[in-house]
């Protein structure tokens, strides 16, 4: 189970006790916000992309943010191409609905945090299952997810 992958990974940081499991689904931003009892914008979505060379990119963004194709292309030098549902677990070790940056073992998958997360004191990424999350400050998330850089590839609803 991929929640166990995330739990074991977070244990290495002494943060496995932050994982919360719910009796209801948290597979979408709206469902996660309802389960946690927070604003949907504070849910951290982990979006998964594939580059031309076959490597992967995970971008952790705020729940209300969307990828801005122009910004993505400027940063990565190519058009944004999401991983297919079949590719997601191959690249992330997690199924759709529980994708997170905790326990990614492929060397060709690079992880980033989007600036949209920095608006909040804490955010809630999934933890490998469709009924889990954990709470981190944006800086903690950056560190624990082994993000390479803070990037700006999103747009917010007011943009």
GROMACS .gro file of C-alpha atoms in nm:
model
  159
    1UNK     CA    1   0.000   0.000   0.000
    2UNK     CA    2   0.140   0.336  -0.091
    3UNK     CA    3   0.034   0.498   0.238
    4UNK     CA    4   0.285   0.262   0.398
    5UNK     CA    5   0.552   0.388   0.156
    6UNK     CA    6   0.470   0.746   0.260
    7UNK     CA    7   0.458   0.651   0.629
    8UNK     CA    8   0.799   0.480   0.613
    9UNK     CA    9   0.943   0.774   0.421
   10UNK     CA   10   0.813   1.031   0.671
   11UNK     CA   11   0.938   0.814   0.959
   12UNK     CA   12   1.289   0.896   0.836
   13UNK     CA   13   1.213   1.261   0.917
   14UNK     CA   14   1.036   1.183   1.245
   15UNK     CA   15   0.712   1.309   1.086
   16UNK     CA   16   0.511   0.991   1.033
   17UNK     CA   17   0.293   1.091   1.329
   18UNK     CA   18   0.156   1.378   1.119
   19UNK     CA   19  -0.032   1.145   0.887
   20UNK     CA   20  -0.408   1.164   0.930
   21UNK     CA   21  -0.636   0.896   0.789
   22UNK     CA   22  -1.005   0.955   0.729
   23UNK     CA   23  -1.316   0.738   0.709
   24UNK     CA   24  -1.410   0.937   0.398
   25UNK     CA   25  -1.233   1.000   0.069
   26UNK     CA   26  -0.981   1.282   0.038
   27UNK     CA   27  -0.901   1.200  -0.327
   28UNK     CA   28  -0.988   1.544  -0.466
   29UNK     CA   29  -0.914   1.894  -0.341
   30UNK     CA   30  -1.277   1.946  -0.243
   31UNK     CA   31  -1.306   1.612  -0.061
   32UNK     CA   32  -0.973   1.662   0.115
   33UNK     CA   33  -1.071   2.011   0.231
   34UNK     CA   34  -1.398   1.876   0.368
   35UNK     CA   35  -1.222   1.585   0.546
   36UNK     CA   36  -0.959   1.816   0.699
   37UNK     CA   37  -1.200   2.102   0.768
   38UNK     CA   38  -1.002   2.368   0.583
   39UNK     CA   39  -1.014   2.593   0.280
   40UNK     CA   40  -0.958   2.400  -0.047
   41UNK     CA   41  -0.673   2.636  -0.138
   42UNK     CA   42  -0.468   2.492   0.153
   43UNK     CA   43  -0.481   2.141   0.006
   44UNK     CA   44  -0.150   2.066  -0.165
   45UNK     CA   45  -0.198   1.898  -0.502
   46UNK     CA   46   0.097   1.702  -0.637
   47UNK     CA   47   0.077   1.726  -1.015
   48UNK     CA   48   0.276   1.477  -1.222
   49UNK     CA   49   0.428   1.545  -1.563
   50UNK     CA   50   0.648   1.367  -1.814
   51UNK     CA   51   0.925   1.542  -2.003
   52UNK     CA   52   1.032   1.462  -2.360
   53UNK     CA   53   1.334   1.267  -2.234
   54UNK     CA   54   1.103   1.036  -2.036
   55UNK     CA   55   1.190   1.179  -1.695
   56UNK     CA   56   0.920   1.289  -1.453
   57UNK     CA   57   0.837   1.612  -1.277
   58UNK     CA   58   0.623   1.651  -0.966
   59UNK     CA   59   0.500   2.000  -0.884
   60UNK     CA   60   0.333   2.059  -0.549
   61UNK     CA   61   0.078   2.340  -0.587
   62UNK     CA   62  -0.200   2.499  -0.384
   63UNK     CA   63  -0.547   2.351  -0.420
   64UNK     CA   64  -0.686   2.656  -0.597
   65UNK     CA   65  -0.394   2.690  -0.840
   66UNK     CA   66  -0.380   2.565  -1.196
   67UNK     CA   67  -0.074   2.512  -1.410
   68UNK     CA   68  -0.005   2.811  -1.630
   69UNK     CA   69   0.108   2.654  -1.959
   70UNK     CA   70   0.317   2.956  -2.059
   71UNK     CA   71   0.504   2.963  -1.726
   72UNK     CA   72   0.553   2.586  -1.734
   73UNK     CA   73   0.694   2.601  -2.088
   74UNK     CA   74   0.925   2.889  -1.995
   75UNK     CA   75   1.061   2.703  -1.693
   76UNK     CA   76   1.090   2.348  -1.830
   77UNK     CA   77   1.145   2.437  -2.196
   78UNK     CA   78   0.857   2.229  -2.323
   79UNK     CA   79   0.481   2.188  -2.313
   80UNK     CA   80   0.323   2.045  -1.997
   81UNK     CA   81   0.227   1.679  -2.047
   82UNK     CA   82   0.057   1.508  -1.757
   83UNK     CA   83   0.147   1.148  -1.679
   84UNK     CA   84  -0.122   0.901  -1.789
   85UNK     CA   85  -0.318   0.726  -1.511
   86UNK     CA   86  -0.113   0.411  -1.581
   87UNK     CA   87   0.217   0.598  -1.556
   88UNK     CA   88   0.142   0.778  -1.228
   89UNK     CA   89   0.221   0.484  -0.994
   90UNK     CA   90   0.525   0.389  -1.205
   91UNK     CA   91   0.675   0.735  -1.150
   92UNK     CA   92   0.545   0.818  -0.800
   93UNK     CA   93   0.476   0.487  -0.616
   94UNK     CA   94   0.125   0.623  -0.549
   95UNK     CA   95  -0.215   0.595  -0.716
   96UNK     CA   96  -0.418   0.894  -0.836
   97UNK     CA   97  -0.603   1.040  -0.539
   98UNK     CA   98  -0.307   0.984  -0.306
   99UNK     CA   99  -0.015   1.113  -0.511
  100UNK     CA  100   0.251   1.281  -0.301
  101UNK     CA  101   0.626   1.338  -0.308
  102UNK     CA  102   0.688   1.106  -0.012
  103UNK     CA  103   0.860   0.785  -0.115
  104UNK     CA  104   0.934   0.859  -0.479
  105UNK     CA  105   1.225   0.628  -0.560
  106UNK     CA  106   1.299   0.702  -0.926
  107UNK     CA  107   1.613   0.907  -0.981
  108UNK     CA  108   1.463   1.057  -1.298
  109UNK     CA  109   1.172   1.223  -1.113
  110UNK     CA  110   1.241   1.579  -1.000
  111UNK     CA  111   1.027   1.742  -0.731
  112UNK     CA  112   0.939   2.111  -0.699
  113UNK     CA  113   0.721   2.333  -0.482
  114UNK     CA  114   0.516   2.603  -0.648
  115UNK     CA  115   0.510   2.954  -0.502
  116UNK     CA  116   0.130   2.930  -0.466
  117UNK     CA  117   0.188   2.732  -0.143
  118UNK     CA  118   0.378   3.014   0.025
  119UNK     CA  119   0.056   3.208   0.094
  120UNK     CA  120  -0.030   2.974   0.381
  121UNK     CA  121   0.107   2.897   0.727
  122UNK     CA  122   0.041   2.526   0.667
  123UNK     CA  123  -0.074   2.306   0.379
  124UNK     CA  124  -0.211   1.951   0.352
  125UNK     CA  125  -0.059   1.712   0.095
  126UNK     CA  126  -0.192   1.360   0.046
  127UNK     CA  127   0.009   1.075   0.197
  128UNK     CA  128  -0.018   0.795  -0.054
  129UNK     CA  129  -0.384   0.700  -0.023
  130UNK     CA  130  -0.719   0.848  -0.119
  131UNK     CA  131  -0.811   0.901   0.246
  132UNK     CA  132  -0.499   1.054   0.403
  133UNK     CA  133  -0.303   1.374   0.442
  134UNK     CA  134  -0.047   1.543   0.666
  135UNK     CA  135   0.002   1.903   0.770
  136UNK     CA  136   0.328   2.088   0.699
  137UNK     CA  137   0.449   2.444   0.675
  138UNK     CA  138   0.550   2.521   0.318
  139UNK     CA  139   0.917   2.518   0.421
  140UNK     CA  140   0.878   2.180   0.593
  141UNK     CA  141   0.707   2.044   0.282
  142UNK     CA  142   0.991   2.173   0.066
  143UNK     CA  143   1.247   2.000   0.288
  144UNK     CA  144   1.066   1.672   0.350
  145UNK     CA  145   0.972   1.629  -0.016
  146UNK     CA  146   1.333   1.694  -0.122
  147UNK     CA  147   1.217   1.967  -0.356
  148UNK     CA  148   1.482   2.110  -0.580
  149UNK     CA  149   1.347   2.462  -0.603
  150UNK     CA  150   1.057   2.698  -0.540
  151UNK     CA  151   0.911   2.769  -0.885
  152UNK     CA  152   0.625   2.974  -1.025
  153UNK     CA  153   0.438   2.770  -1.285
  154UNK     CA  154   0.082   2.825  -1.165
  155UNK     CA  155  -0.197   3.075  -1.184
  156UNK     CA  156  -0.450   3.149  -0.915
  157UNK     CA  157  -0.822   3.210  -0.971
  158UNK     CA  158  -0.775   3.590  -0.948
  159UNK     CA  159  -0.491   3.587  -1.205
   0.00000   0.00000   0.00000
